[in-house]
XYZ file of C-alpha atoms in Angstrom:
329
model
C 135.680 33.956 124.134
C 135.761 35.222 127.703
C 137.723 38.364 128.581
C 140.037 38.293 131.576
C 138.341 39.712 134.677
C 140.734 42.701 134.847
C 140.190 43.604 131.189
C 136.421 43.142 131.534
C 136.384 45.646 134.402
C 138.297 48.188 132.290
C 135.897 47.808 129.338
C 132.869 48.090 131.617
C 134.221 51.216 133.270
C 135.011 52.778 129.900
C 131.502 52.120 128.573
C 129.961 53.503 131.744
C 132.060 56.655 131.479
C 131.074 57.107 127.830
C 127.385 56.717 128.632
C 127.643 59.467 131.238
C 129.774 61.813 129.140
C 127.144 62.874 126.583
C 124.420 64.028 128.992
C 127.004 65.627 131.248
C 128.337 67.661 128.325
C 124.834 68.806 127.424
C 124.127 69.774 131.024
C 127.383 71.701 131.315
C 126.419 74.238 128.620
C 127.323 76.996 128.969
C 130.728 76.484 130.537
C 131.727 80.166 130.261
C 130.393 83.577 129.312
C 128.210 83.774 126.200
C 128.939 86.559 123.709
C 126.057 87.883 121.617
C 127.455 89.707 118.590
C 125.125 92.389 117.244
C 125.072 93.540 113.626
C 124.028 97.073 114.607
C 125.515 99.795 116.788
C 124.843 100.513 120.450
C 121.686 102.519 121.054
C 119.757 101.081 118.104
C 116.498 99.218 118.606
C 118.296 95.930 118.019
C 120.802 96.807 120.726
C 118.206 97.947 123.288
C 116.102 94.812 122.839
C 119.089 92.437 122.908
C 120.392 93.975 126.125
C 116.940 93.537 127.661
C 116.573 89.831 126.907
C 120.273 89.081 127.474
C 119.900 90.016 131.153
C 117.214 87.355 131.532
C 119.272 84.868 129.529
C 122.272 85.397 131.810
C 120.114 84.660 134.857
C 118.777 81.470 133.273
C 122.148 80.199 132.055
C 124.010 81.132 135.206
C 126.782 82.719 133.129
C 127.419 86.284 131.919
C 125.926 87.203 128.543
C 128.037 89.872 126.875
C 126.593 92.035 124.098
C 129.297 92.872 121.550
C 128.341 95.436 118.903
C 130.037 94.881 115.554
C 128.231 97.168 113.094
C 129.389 97.569 109.528
C 128.837 96.499 105.935
C 125.123 95.792 106.346
C 125.689 93.102 108.956
C 128.575 91.378 107.183
C 131.174 92.246 109.837
C 129.178 90.651 112.652
C 128.029 87.631 110.646
C 131.525 86.811 109.455
C 132.946 87.147 112.965
C 130.435 84.668 114.379
C 130.804 82.291 111.441
C 134.523 82.021 112.195
C 134.077 81.645 115.969
C 134.126 78.246 117.706
C 130.780 76.495 117.195
C 130.217 75.696 120.855
C 127.233 77.916 121.650
C 129.304 80.568 123.394
C 129.401 83.000 120.451
C 126.061 83.942 118.928
C 124.793 86.380 116.301
C 121.902 88.806 116.332
C 121.160 90.133 112.855
C 118.266 91.395 110.777
C 116.696 90.289 107.524
C 119.207 92.472 105.673
C 122.135 90.289 106.744
C 120.331 86.949 106.679
C 117.927 87.233 103.728
C 118.881 90.118 101.421
C 122.701 90.223 101.417
C 123.184 86.915 99.557
C 121.602 88.401 96.430
C 122.703 92.041 96.756
C 126.417 91.294 97.233
C 128.642 89.844 94.536
C 130.852 88.161 97.125
C 129.624 87.334 100.602
C 131.938 85.651 103.122
C 129.075 83.636 104.630
C 125.981 81.713 103.576
C 123.112 82.460 105.993
C 121.330 79.166 105.377
C 124.434 76.952 105.528
C 126.633 78.717 108.070
C 124.042 79.499 110.760
C 121.226 77.894 112.705
C 118.389 80.363 113.459
C 117.752 79.802 117.152
C 114.917 82.323 117.376
C 113.242 84.923 115.190
C 111.973 86.979 118.104
C 110.620 90.254 116.716
C 109.370 91.837 113.530
C 109.842 95.428 112.469
C 106.961 96.673 110.314
C 106.972 99.723 108.086
C 104.200 102.285 107.787
C 102.954 103.413 104.383
C 102.589 107.176 104.751
C 101.589 109.911 102.340
C 101.622 113.681 102.387
C 98.221 114.957 103.590
C 97.753 116.888 100.361
C 97.234 113.643 98.425
C 93.464 113.066 98.141
C 93.693 109.473 99.354
C 92.750 107.863 102.646
C 93.259 104.175 101.922
C 95.599 101.840 100.079
C 93.050 101.196 97.332
C 92.503 104.939 96.826
C 96.253 105.469 96.637
C 96.627 102.702 94.059
C 93.879 104.194 91.908
C 95.329 107.701 92.210
C 98.870 106.623 91.336
C 97.783 104.427 88.431
C 96.194 107.443 86.797
C 99.502 109.338 87.140
C 102.322 106.975 86.107
C 105.800 108.216 87.088
C 104.360 111.523 88.369
C 104.699 110.722 92.074
C 107.825 109.861 94.055
C 108.629 107.809 97.138
C 111.401 108.078 99.717
C 113.577 105.158 100.808
C 116.955 104.433 102.346
C 119.045 103.505 99.341
C 118.902 100.942 96.542
C 118.833 97.699 98.528
C 117.398 98.903 101.830
C 114.274 97.380 103.338
C 112.041 100.444 102.723
C 112.925 100.364 99.017
C 112.240 96.653 98.722
C 108.967 96.913 100.648
C 107.796 99.750 98.393
C 108.771 97.869 95.244
C 106.872 94.800 96.463
C 103.819 96.990 97.032
C 104.167 98.653 93.608
C 104.418 95.303 91.845
C 101.306 94.042 93.589
C 99.280 96.941 92.148
C 101.281 97.527 88.969
C 102.294 101.060 89.957
C 105.006 103.325 88.566
C 106.430 105.615 91.275
C 109.801 107.355 91.090
C 112.382 106.318 93.669
C 114.150 109.061 95.650
C 116.928 107.577 97.849
C 117.926 109.052 101.210
C 120.809 108.317 103.572
C 118.449 107.511 106.442
C 114.771 107.228 107.319
C 114.417 110.541 109.238
C 115.564 112.537 106.197
C 113.007 110.812 104.008
C 110.225 111.341 106.538
C 110.976 115.054 106.799
C 110.826 115.424 103.021
C 107.525 113.535 102.770
C 106.085 115.769 105.497
C 107.357 118.809 103.584
C 105.770 117.588 100.351
C 109.035 117.185 98.426
C 108.155 113.517 97.891
C 104.656 112.152 98.192
C 104.899 108.853 100.032
C 107.043 106.044 101.420
C 107.238 103.009 103.656
C 108.980 104.304 106.765
C 109.926 103.064 110.215
C 107.071 103.228 112.685
C 108.993 104.768 115.579
C 110.375 107.607 113.460
C 107.094 108.424 111.721
C 104.625 108.215 114.595
C 105.143 111.818 115.854
C 104.487 113.114 112.324
C 101.373 110.937 112.054
C 100.153 112.157 115.421
C 100.627 115.804 114.360
C 98.837 115.081 111.052
C 101.902 116.021 109.045
C 101.774 112.513 107.546
C 98.800 110.282 106.782
C 99.206 106.598 107.659
C 97.542 104.297 105.141
C 98.783 100.815 106.150
C 101.359 98.905 108.159
C 103.370 96.222 106.400
C 102.739 93.450 108.933
C 100.185 90.647 108.741
C 98.134 92.105 111.589
C 97.392 95.589 112.855
C 100.024 97.316 114.926
C 99.384 98.127 118.615
C 100.704 101.684 118.430
C 98.593 102.442 115.314
C 95.417 100.439 115.972
C 93.301 102.350 113.450
C 95.700 101.725 110.557
C 94.993 98.525 108.602
C 97.633 95.897 107.982
C 98.870 95.583 104.411
C 97.526 92.021 104.316
C 94.108 93.387 105.232
C 94.269 96.397 102.905
C 95.374 94.405 99.858
C 93.143 91.390 100.478
C 96.216 89.140 100.464
C 96.496 87.267 103.775
C 100.173 86.467 103.109
C 101.161 90.060 102.279
C 103.927 90.660 104.811
C 106.888 92.940 104.173
C 108.820 93.423 107.391
C 112.312 93.384 108.730
C 113.029 91.021 111.630
C 115.669 90.216 114.228
C 117.012 86.706 114.739
C 119.349 85.042 117.219
C 121.572 82.603 115.334
C 124.454 80.263 116.115
C 127.211 78.772 113.937
C 125.865 75.766 112.032
C 128.030 73.183 113.812
C 126.857 74.230 117.285
C 125.781 71.159 119.314
C 122.042 70.587 119.161
C 121.838 70.436 122.953
C 123.066 74.029 123.159
C 120.699 75.111 120.368
C 117.745 73.518 122.140
C 118.673 75.140 125.452
C 118.953 78.572 123.870
C 115.727 78.148 121.902
C 113.789 77.140 124.988
C 115.137 80.058 126.981
C 114.372 82.575 124.231
C 110.818 81.261 123.850
C 110.288 81.764 127.581
C 112.044 85.153 127.796
C 110.315 86.827 124.837
C 106.958 85.949 126.433
C 107.866 87.742 129.674
C 105.719 90.874 130.136
C 108.655 93.234 130.681
C 110.471 91.960 127.591
C 107.451 92.041 125.277
C 106.577 95.504 126.628
C 110.112 96.750 125.959
C 109.913 95.464 122.373
C 106.488 97.006 121.774
C 107.625 100.350 123.242
C 110.081 100.638 120.337
C 107.279 100.159 117.793
C 108.422 96.598 117.135
C 106.338 93.427 117.297
C 107.411 90.733 119.811
C 107.210 87.381 118.062
C 107.006 84.053 119.905
C 109.934 82.013 118.537
C 108.865 79.126 116.343
C 110.781 75.848 116.237
C 114.294 75.874 114.861
C 113.098 73.957 111.794
C 110.286 76.459 111.217
C 112.805 79.291 111.571
C 114.975 77.684 108.903
C 111.991 77.436 106.560
C 111.043 81.060 107.248
C 114.554 82.349 106.544
C 114.700 80.341 103.321
C 111.318 81.736 102.228
C 112.399 85.299 103.067
C 115.653 84.828 101.138
C 113.667 83.635 98.094
C 111.135 86.464 98.324
C 113.646 89.288 98.647
C 116.195 87.614 96.373
C 113.662 87.317 93.555
C 112.721 90.973 93.957
C 116.354 92.124 94.040
C 116.993 90.250 90.783
C 113.892 91.722 89.123
C 115.080 95.201 90.092
C 118.472 94.508 88.498
C 120.233 94.933 91.839
C 121.699 91.446 92.131
C 125.442 91.689 92.720
C 125.250 95.469 92.800
C 127.390 95.718 95.927
């Protein structure tokens, strides 16, 4: 059956318009300012790094990129705000492993599901911890420490930042690898714990690199290992935990990820991923990250990021359950 000429023209025009609409929409992203919601406060390492790369992102996108700090409740405030924002690529989340891998097991009720509610655009840095001991301990390596502690079950203590904090979990992972029994001494923050290790009130701990480096330099602390897969630029003589334990997969780090609401159009996700991969490789950006004793990490594919987050959630979730901390908050 033939359509009337007038109707045929209308149908043809409609189909032509539809064929142009999809690529035009993809090309138009972003259509307004992009807000990057941070799970930590202004002045933190996460904030400093995000403000560095966001300037480059704004130049690339041709739109302002606004950094909005929403600290609170271990990243829950920021994550929930972004989850409930329009999924159009104009509201993004920057959060750490605490919010995206540990919270689901620690908290009884969580208003978001990291794996279902977000797409990890880029995991762009890793934050290693340094295993330090008081210089009075007669150990100079991880294996010597393990031997020393094994002979003294429950006689030594370690400092960490609370029951479900990353330093506690990293230390527990290390203890389980060697079958060690070390008493946990919780602190409100890392600097307090470092000061007490340096004073000899506790004997060891996995601590943040930036906060501990001055103490290591002044020989008030002895660095035995870093918790990353490879050695750390600012502590080149300190072996990686993977190297020290003989386990190539032994990684126990925090990390920062840029994520978007799950329903965000794939075109926007791809644009953001490509830009982040380019920006993190820029010398000034990677230098800024390294200057904070963090490790710049070339973003993997979105699918690889999803697999990594799922693996991290399993690893830390299993440990949290074994420690009896599941649903403790």
